Each structure stands twice: as structure tokens, then as C-alpha cells.
PDB file of C-alpha atoms in Angstrom:
ATOM      1  CA  UNK X 481       1.952  43.811  -8.519  1.00  0.00           C
ATOM      2  CA  UNK X 482      -0.855  41.246  -8.721  1.00  0.00           C
ATOM      3  CA  UNK X 483      -1.265  39.252 -11.916  1.00  0.00           C
ATOM      4  CA  UNK X 484      -4.397  40.188 -13.824  1.00  0.00           C
ATOM      5  CA  UNK X 485      -6.276  37.201 -15.230  1.00  0.00           C
ATOM      6  CA  UNK X 486      -8.734  37.434 -18.140  1.00  0.00           C
ATOM      7  CA  UNK X 487     -10.793  34.625 -16.604  1.00  0.00           C
ATOM      8  CA  UNK X 488     -11.700  33.687 -13.042  1.00  0.00           C
ATOM      9  CA  UNK X 489     -11.619  30.027 -14.162  1.00  0.00           C
ATOM     10  CA  UNK X 490      -8.056  30.437 -15.409  1.00  0.00           C
ATOM     11  CA  UNK X 491      -7.027  32.114 -12.147  1.00  0.00           C
ATOM     12  CA  UNK X 492      -8.535  29.292 -10.100  1.00  0.00           C
ATOM     13  CA  UNK X 493      -6.781  26.614 -12.169  1.00  0.00           C
ATOM     14  CA  UNK X 494      -3.441  28.432 -11.876  1.00  0.00           C
ATOM     15  CA  UNK X 495      -3.960  28.724  -8.129  1.00  0.00           C
ATOM     16  CA  UNK X 496      -4.498  24.977  -7.804  1.00  0.00           C
ATOM     17  CA  UNK X 497      -1.376  24.087  -9.796  1.00  0.00           C
ATOM     18  CA  UNK X 498       0.653  26.630  -7.797  1.00  0.00           C
ATOM     19  CA  UNK X 499      -0.128  24.626  -4.634  1.00  0.00           C
ATOM     20  CA  UNK X 500       2.098  21.822  -5.917  1.00  0.00           C
ATOM     21  CA  UNK X 501       5.641  21.711  -4.458  1.00  0.00           C
ATOM     22  CA  UNK X 502       8.201  23.520  -6.590  1.00  0.00           C
ATOM     23  CA  UNK X 503       5.553  25.080  -8.844  1.00  0.00           C
ATOM     24  CA  UNK X 504       5.399  28.875  -8.899  1.00  0.00           C
ATOM     25  CA  UNK X 505       2.578  30.850 -10.458  1.00  0.00           C
ATOM     26  CA  UNK X 506       4.466  31.382 -13.742  1.00  0.00           C
ATOM     27  CA  UNK X 507       5.076  27.660 -14.147  1.00  0.00           C
ATOM     28  CA  UNK X 508       1.494  26.986 -13.093  1.00  0.00           C
ATOM     29  CA  UNK X 509       0.292  29.361 -15.802  1.00  0.00           C
ATOM     30  CA  UNK X 510       2.363  27.546 -18.454  1.00  0.00           C
ATOM     31  CA  UNK X 511       0.957  24.178 -17.352  1.00  0.00           C
ATOM     32  CA  UNK X 512      -2.638  25.390 -17.390  1.00  0.00           C
ATOM     33  CA  UNK X 513      -2.278  27.035 -20.802  1.00  0.00           C
ATOM     34  CA  UNK X 514      -0.654  23.845 -22.111  1.00  0.00           C
ATOM     35  CA  UNK X 515      -3.635  21.805 -20.923  1.00  0.00           C
ATOM     36  CA  UNK X 516      -6.014  24.283 -22.545  1.00  0.00           C
ATOM     37  CA  UNK X 517      -4.322  23.620 -25.881  1.00  0.00           C
ATOM     38  CA  UNK X 518      -4.848  19.863 -25.558  1.00  0.00           C
ATOM     39  CA  UNK X 519      -7.940  17.965 -26.657  1.00  0.00           C
ATOM     40  CA  UNK X 520     -10.790  17.489 -24.217  1.00  0.00           C
ATOM     41  CA  UNK X 521     -10.052  13.748 -24.207  1.00  0.00           C
ATOM     42  CA  UNK X 522      -6.409  14.326 -23.202  1.00  0.00           C
ATOM     43  CA  UNK X 523      -7.344  16.666 -20.354  1.00  0.00           C
ATOM     44  CA  UNK X 524     -10.036  14.287 -19.123  1.00  0.00           C
ATOM     45  CA  UNK X 525      -7.533  11.394 -19.212  1.00  0.00           C
ATOM     46  CA  UNK X 526      -5.113  13.484 -17.145  1.00  0.00           C
ATOM     47  CA  UNK X 527      -7.814  14.396 -14.643  1.00  0.00           C
ATOM     48  CA  UNK X 528      -9.163  10.852 -14.423  1.00  0.00           C
ATOM     49  CA  UNK X 529      -5.679   9.441 -13.809  1.00  0.00           C
ATOM     50  CA  UNK X 530      -5.237  11.748 -10.797  1.00  0.00           C
ATOM     51  CA  UNK X 531      -8.694  10.977  -9.359  1.00  0.00           C
ATOM     52  CA  UNK X 532      -8.271   7.228  -9.883  1.00  0.00           C
ATOM     53  CA  UNK X 533      -4.838   7.331  -8.256  1.00  0.00           C
ATOM     54  CA  UNK X 534      -6.199   9.123  -5.206  1.00  0.00           C
ATOM     55  CA  UNK X 535      -9.150   6.777  -4.757  1.00  0.00           C
ATOM     56  CA  UNK X 536      -7.600   3.434  -5.667  1.00  0.00           C
ATOM     57  CA  UNK X 537      -3.900   3.502  -4.765  1.00  0.00           C
ATOM     58  CA  UNK X 538      -2.938   1.267  -1.860  1.00  0.00           C
ATOM     59  CA  UNK X 539      -0.030   1.164   0.559  1.00  0.00           C
ATOM     60  CA  UNK X 540       1.713  -2.175   1.007  1.00  0.00           C
ATOM     61  CA  UNK X 541       0.737  -3.743   4.326  1.00  0.00           C
ATOM     62  CA  UNK X 542       4.298  -4.975   4.777  1.00  0.00           C
ATOM     63  CA  UNK X 543       6.618  -2.139   3.702  1.00  0.00           C
ATOM     64  CA  UNK X 544       4.204   0.818   3.178  1.00  0.00           C
ATOM     65  CA  UNK X 545       5.334   1.370  -0.401  1.00  0.00           C
ATOM     66  CA  UNK X 546       2.721   2.517  -2.931  1.00  0.00           C
ATOM     67  CA  UNK X 547       1.052  -0.449  -4.584  1.00  0.00           C
ATOM     68  CA  UNK X 548      -1.899  -1.539  -6.694  1.00  0.00           C
ATOM     69  CA  UNK X 549      -2.453  -4.486  -4.347  1.00  0.00           C
ATOM     70  CA  UNK X 550      -2.388  -5.076  -0.583  1.00  0.00           C
ATOM     71  CA  UNK X 551       1.153  -6.495  -0.848  1.00  0.00           C
ATOM     72  CA  UNK X 552       3.488  -4.723  -3.267  1.00  0.00           C
ATOM     73  CA  UNK X 553       5.360  -6.437  -6.091  1.00  0.00           C
ATOM     74  CA  UNK X 554       8.674  -6.217  -4.246  1.00  0.00           C
ATOM     75  CA  UNK X 555       7.439  -7.816  -1.020  1.00  0.00           C
ATOM     76  CA  UNK X 556       5.565 -10.544  -2.908  1.00  0.00           C
ATOM     77  CA  UNK X 557       8.548 -11.386  -5.137  1.00  0.00           C
ATOM     78  CA  UNK X 558       9.971 -14.745  -3.952  1.00  0.00           C
ATOM     79  CA  UNK X 559      13.354 -13.970  -5.516  1.00  0.00           C
ATOM     80  CA  UNK X 560      13.937 -11.027  -3.154  1.00  0.00           C
ATOM     81  CA  UNK X 561      16.013 -11.533   0.001  1.00  0.00           C
ATOM     82  CA  UNK X 562      13.428 -11.304   2.784  1.00  0.00           C
ATOM     83  CA  UNK X 563      16.132 -11.382   5.473  1.00  0.00           C
ATOM     84  CA  UNK X 564      17.378  -7.899   4.526  1.00  0.00           C
ATOM     85  CA  UNK X 565      15.276  -4.753   4.949  1.00  0.00           C
ATOM     86  CA  UNK X 566      16.348  -1.359   3.641  1.00  0.00           C
ATOM     87  CA  UNK X 567      14.790   1.504   5.622  1.00  0.00           C
ATOM     88  CA  UNK X 568      14.056   4.602   3.543  1.00  0.00           C
ATOM     89  CA  UNK X 569      12.281   7.888   4.140  1.00  0.00           C
ATOM     90  CA  UNK X 570       9.790   7.864   1.278  1.00  0.00           C
ATOM     91  CA  UNK X 571       8.573   6.125  -1.853  1.00  0.00           C
ATOM     92  CA  UNK X 572      10.884   8.175  -4.089  1.00  0.00           C
ATOM     93  CA  UNK X 573      13.831   6.668  -2.218  1.00  0.00           C
ATOM     94  CA  UNK X 574      12.603   3.130  -2.974  1.00  0.00           C
ATOM     95  CA  UNK X 575      12.610   4.059  -6.658  1.00  0.00           C
ATOM     96  CA  UNK X 576      16.092   5.581  -6.357  1.00  0.00           C
ATOM     97  CA  UNK X 577      17.569   2.456  -4.737  1.00  0.00           C
ATOM     98  CA  UNK X 578      15.777   0.143  -7.196  1.00  0.00           C
ATOM     99  CA  UNK X 579      17.246   2.100 -10.110  1.00  0.00           C
ATOM    100  CA  UNK X 580      20.756   1.186  -8.915  1.00  0.00           C
ATOM    101  CA  UNK X 581      19.977  -2.524  -9.517  1.00  0.00           C
ATOM    102  CA  UNK X 582      22.395  -3.259  -6.658  1.00  0.00           C
ATOM    103  CA  UNK X 583      19.904  -4.243  -3.960  1.00  0.00           C
ATOM    104  CA  UNK X 584      17.827  -7.433  -3.878  1.00  0.00           C
ATOM    105  CA  UNK X 585      16.270  -7.270  -0.415  1.00  0.00           C
ATOM    106  CA  UNK X 586      13.018  -5.744   0.834  1.00  0.00           C
ATOM    107  CA  UNK X 587      12.165  -2.204   1.979  1.00  0.00           C
ATOM    108  CA  UNK X 588      10.501  -0.366   4.816  1.00  0.00           C
ATOM    109  CA  UNK X 589       9.137   3.113   4.052  1.00  0.00           C
ATOM    110  CA  UNK X 590       9.027   5.307   7.163  1.00  0.00           C
ATOM    111  CA  UNK X 591       6.961   8.072   5.591  1.00  0.00           C
ATOM    112  CA  UNK X 592       9.384  10.775   6.717  1.00  0.00           C
ATOM    113  CA  UNK X 593      12.084  11.441   9.290  1.00  0.00           C
ATOM    114  CA  UNK X 594      11.987  12.728  12.847  1.00  0.00           C
ATOM    115  CA  UNK X 595      11.862  16.522  12.680  1.00  0.00           C
ATOM    116  CA  UNK X 596      10.700  18.391  15.804  1.00  0.00           C
ATOM    117  CA  UNK X 597      10.863  21.683  13.892  1.00  0.00           C
ATOM    118  CA  UNK X 598       8.195  20.336  11.525  1.00  0.00           C
ATOM    119  CA  UNK X 599       6.200  18.680  14.286  1.00  0.00           C
ATOM    120  CA  UNK X 600       7.129  15.160  13.157  1.00  0.00           C
ATOM    121  CA  UNK X 601       7.831  12.724  15.972  1.00  0.00           C
ATOM    122  CA  UNK X 602       8.548   8.964  16.046  1.00  0.00           C
ATOM    123  CA  UNK X 603       4.846   8.153  16.425  1.00  0.00           C
ATOM    124  CA  UNK X 604       4.144   9.880  13.103  1.00  0.00           C
ATOM    125  CA  UNK X 605       6.417   7.431  11.269  1.00  0.00           C
ATOM    126  CA  UNK X 606       6.258   3.706  10.476  1.00  0.00           C
ATOM    127  CA  UNK X 607       8.822   2.801  13.119  1.00  0.00           C
ATOM    128  CA  UNK X 608       6.675   0.523  15.293  1.00  0.00           C
ATOM    129  CA  UNK X 609       5.809  -1.627  12.273  1.00  0.00           C
ATOM    130  CA  UNK X 610       9.544  -1.914  11.523  1.00  0.00           C
ATOM    131  CA  UNK X 611      10.132  -3.146  15.062  1.00  0.00           C
ATOM    132  CA  UNK X 612       7.378  -5.746  14.582  1.00  0.00           C
ATOM    133  CA  UNK X 613       8.994  -6.972  11.366  1.00  0.00           C
ATOM    134  CA  UNK X 614      12.283  -7.433  13.197  1.00  0.00           C
ATOM    135  CA  UNK X 615      10.522  -9.042  16.161  1.00  0.00           C
ATOM    136  CA  UNK X 616       9.166 -11.761  13.844  1.00  0.00           C
ATOM    137  CA  UNK X 617      12.715 -13.115  13.526  1.00  0.00           C
ATOM    138  CA  UNK X 618      12.795 -13.266   9.718  1.00  0.00           C
ATOM    139  CA  UNK X 619      14.894 -10.114   9.336  1.00  0.00           C
ATOM    140  CA  UNK X 620      18.651 -10.580   9.784  1.00  0.00           C
ATOM    141  CA  UNK X 621      19.879  -7.172   8.599  1.00  0.00           C
ATOM    142  CA  UNK X 622      18.369  -3.697   8.652  1.00  0.00           C
ATOM    143  CA  UNK X 623      20.016  -1.172   6.333  1.00  0.00           C
ATOM    144  CA  UNK X 624      19.483   2.453   7.340  1.00  0.00           C
ATOM    145  CA  UNK X 625      19.331   4.327   4.021  1.00  0.00           C
ATOM    146  CA  UNK X 626      18.089   7.704   5.190  1.00  0.00           C
ATOM    147  CA  UNK X 627      19.382  11.005   3.853  1.00  0.00           C
ATOM    148  CA  UNK X 628      22.615  12.221   5.472  1.00  0.00           C
ATOM    149  CA  UNK X 629      20.940  15.193   7.155  1.00  0.00           C
ATOM    150  CA  UNK X 630      20.575  15.985  10.854  1.00  0.00           C
ATOM    151  CA  UNK X 631      16.984  14.705  10.734  1.00  0.00           C
ATOM    152  CA  UNK X 632      18.076  11.520   8.956  1.00  0.00           C
ATOM    153  CA  UNK X 633      20.855  10.886  11.476  1.00  0.00           C
ATOM    154  CA  UNK X 634      18.489  11.526  14.390  1.00  0.00           C
ATOM    155  CA  UNK X 635      16.046   8.990  12.957  1.00  0.00           C
ATOM    156  CA  UNK X 636      18.879   6.483  12.438  1.00  0.00           C
ATOM    157  CA  UNK X 637      19.829   6.797  16.101  1.00  0.00           C
ATOM    158  CA  UNK X 638      16.228   6.425  17.280  1.00  0.00           C
ATOM    159  CA  UNK X 639      15.783   3.245  15.228  1.00  0.00           C
ATOM    160  CA  UNK X 640      19.114   1.955  16.532  1.00  0.00           C
ATOM    161  CA  UNK X 641      17.853   2.366  20.080  1.00  0.00           C
ATOM    162  CA  UNK X 642      14.539   0.669  19.281  1.00  0.00           C
ATOM    163  CA  UNK X 643      16.252  -2.347  17.680  1.00  0.00           C
ATOM    164  CA  UNK X 644      19.165  -2.658  20.102  1.00  0.00           C
ATOM    165  CA  UNK X 645      17.492  -5.521  21.978  1.00  0.00           C
ATOM    166  CA  UNK X 646      17.084  -7.726  18.904  1.00  0.00           C
ATOM    167  CA  UNK X 647      19.518 -10.112  17.265  1.00  0.00           C
ATOM    168  CA  UNK X 648      19.716  -8.174  14.007  1.00  0.00           C
ATOM    169  CA  UNK X 649      22.623  -6.652  12.107  1.00  0.00           C
ATOM    170  CA  UNK X 650      22.232  -2.893  11.733  1.00  0.00           C
ATOM    171  CA  UNK X 651      24.094  -1.169   8.922  1.00  0.00           C
ATOM    172  CA  UNK X 652      24.107   2.282   7.333  1.00  0.00           C
ATOM    173  CA  UNK X 653      24.832   3.148   3.725  1.00  0.00           C
ATOM    174  CA  UNK X 654      28.422   4.240   3.095  1.00  0.00           C
ATOM    175  CA  UNK X 655      28.931   7.995   3.068  1.00  0.00           C
ATOM    176  CA  UNK X 656      29.778   8.230  -0.604  1.00  0.00           C
ATOM    177  CA  UNK X 657      26.777  10.522  -0.351  1.00  0.00           C
ATOM    178  CA  UNK X 658      27.698  14.026   0.778  1.00  0.00           C
ATOM    179  CA  UNK X 659      26.544  15.230   4.181  1.00  0.00           C
ATOM    180  CA  UNK X 660      23.248  17.043   3.793  1.00  0.00           C
ATOM    181  CA  UNK X 661      22.333  15.357   0.490  1.00  0.00           C
ATOM    182  CA  UNK X 662      18.853  13.995  -0.153  1.00  0.00           C
ATOM    183  CA  UNK X 663      18.880  10.337  -1.205  1.00  0.00           C
ATOM    184  CA  UNK X 664      16.559  10.743  -4.189  1.00  0.00           C
ATOM    185  CA  UNK X 665      18.886  13.290  -5.846  1.00  0.00           C
ATOM    186  CA  UNK X 666      22.015  11.129  -5.588  1.00  0.00           C
ATOM    187  CA  UNK X 667      23.264   9.648  -8.857  1.00  0.00           C
ATOM    188  CA  UNK X 668      22.630   5.921  -9.324  1.00  0.00           C
ATOM    189  CA  UNK X 669      26.296   4.863  -9.399  1.00  0.00           C
ATOM    190  CA  UNK X 670      27.125   6.617  -6.111  1.00  0.00           C
ATOM    191  CA  UNK X 671      23.947   5.368  -4.441  1.00  0.00           C
ATOM    192  CA  UNK X 672      24.542   1.828  -5.682  1.00  0.00           C
ATOM    193  CA  UNK X 673      28.095   1.809  -4.284  1.00  0.00           C
ATOM    194  CA  UNK X 674      26.817   3.216  -0.987  1.00  0.00           C
ATOM    195  CA  UNK X 675      24.362   0.317  -0.666  1.00  0.00           C
ATOM    196  CA  UNK X 676      26.955  -2.327  -1.592  1.00  0.00           C
ATOM    197  CA  UNK X 677      29.641  -0.826   0.688  1.00  0.00           C
ATOM    198  CA  UNK X 678      27.349  -0.277   3.700  1.00  0.00           C
ATOM    199  CA  UNK X 679      28.971  -0.346   7.115  1.00  0.00           C
ATOM    200  CA  UNK X 680      27.887  -1.330  10.606  1.00  0.00           C
ATOM    201  CA  UNK X 681      25.901   1.336  12.421  1.00  0.00           C
ATOM    202  CA  UNK X 682      27.407   2.057  15.834  1.00  0.00           C
ATOM    203  CA  UNK X 683      24.726   4.345  17.189  1.00  0.00           C
ATOM    204  CA  UNK X 684      26.703   7.557  16.792  1.00  0.00           C
ATOM    205  CA  UNK X 685      25.339  10.603  14.960  1.00  0.00           C
TER     206      UNK X 685
END
């Protein structure tokens, strides 16, 4: 049975919120009604923050992390270990690893993993730019910190093949993380130990 809305404007707003991942129409309705109860200034601040983010956010030219500047704060931090690069799937994973406070190197955000079922191939990811970073000679270790899923393992193997001709140590986070788990949902202690206890990657899936 279709939901009946007292206002076409309300229905449109609910429809927009329902497009967000993990947001059903009931949750969307609660969010919209919550915003309606707020002051005009609060709603405008919320709206302006989203518009400003979309128009002004940058992606780091080095690691592809979200940034306010051309080079993110992590890559431009001289105290970070520039010889170690941790390869992650997305920006949320950078935040997850940073929250462990166990890693002091740099990152490389792929922007996804290889997934033929979803139409995502190697050329859709930031793999070539990773190869160029390794080619420069400054990187001594690449840590593969992708989720322990079939897609993550496939991407690990592809990167392993692409970097096999370079003099670089290739490691993978220890499997304290259960098979099939997404990195961003792993607790900080387990993720931190997995980074610290990383092992050499042998090219097997």
C-alpha cells in the first residue's frame, strides 16, 4: 500500500533522503520531519554544508583521500613515514586505520575494489597511480589493507602482479579480521593488531 503524503513537498523531500544508502522511507520521513522542527537557520546551515562540501572538497593528488587542500594533511605531514604506503578501498577505511593510532605511514585510496559483477575493473580504480608512486623509488613497503572478501582478495592479487617487477616489500594485514568482513566495521583493537602484525603477501588468494 502506497504511503499517502499530506504535501507533495514533503513527499519529494522524503524521496530524496530515501536515495541515501541504508535509508528507507520510514527513516527518511523521520529525518525530514526532524528538519521541519528545526529553525530555518539550522536547516539552511545543514543544506549549505552539503552544497559547500560538494563544490569545494578536493581529493589529495598523492593518495586520493578527501582533503581541503591539493595535498592532504597526512601526505604533507613530515612526521609520517613516506616509505610505507597502506592501500585501502575507500576514505572510510583511512579513518578506520587512523583511529587505531598504530600506523604512521601514508595511504593510497583505490576508490573501490575489482568487482566484475558491479562493472568495476582495474581501470576504474587508482591502481596506475599506485604503480607510479612505487616507480618513484621512495616507497619501500606497500601494505594491502583491503577487506577480506573475494573482491578484496582479487584486487590484492592484481596489485601484486602489477608491483611484482619493483623492489618493494608487499605485505597484507594479518587475518585477525574474519573472512568476508568489511574493514570499516572492524573494531579498532583488532584492526590495529592486524596492521602491526601484517605478513608478507605471497600472491595467493
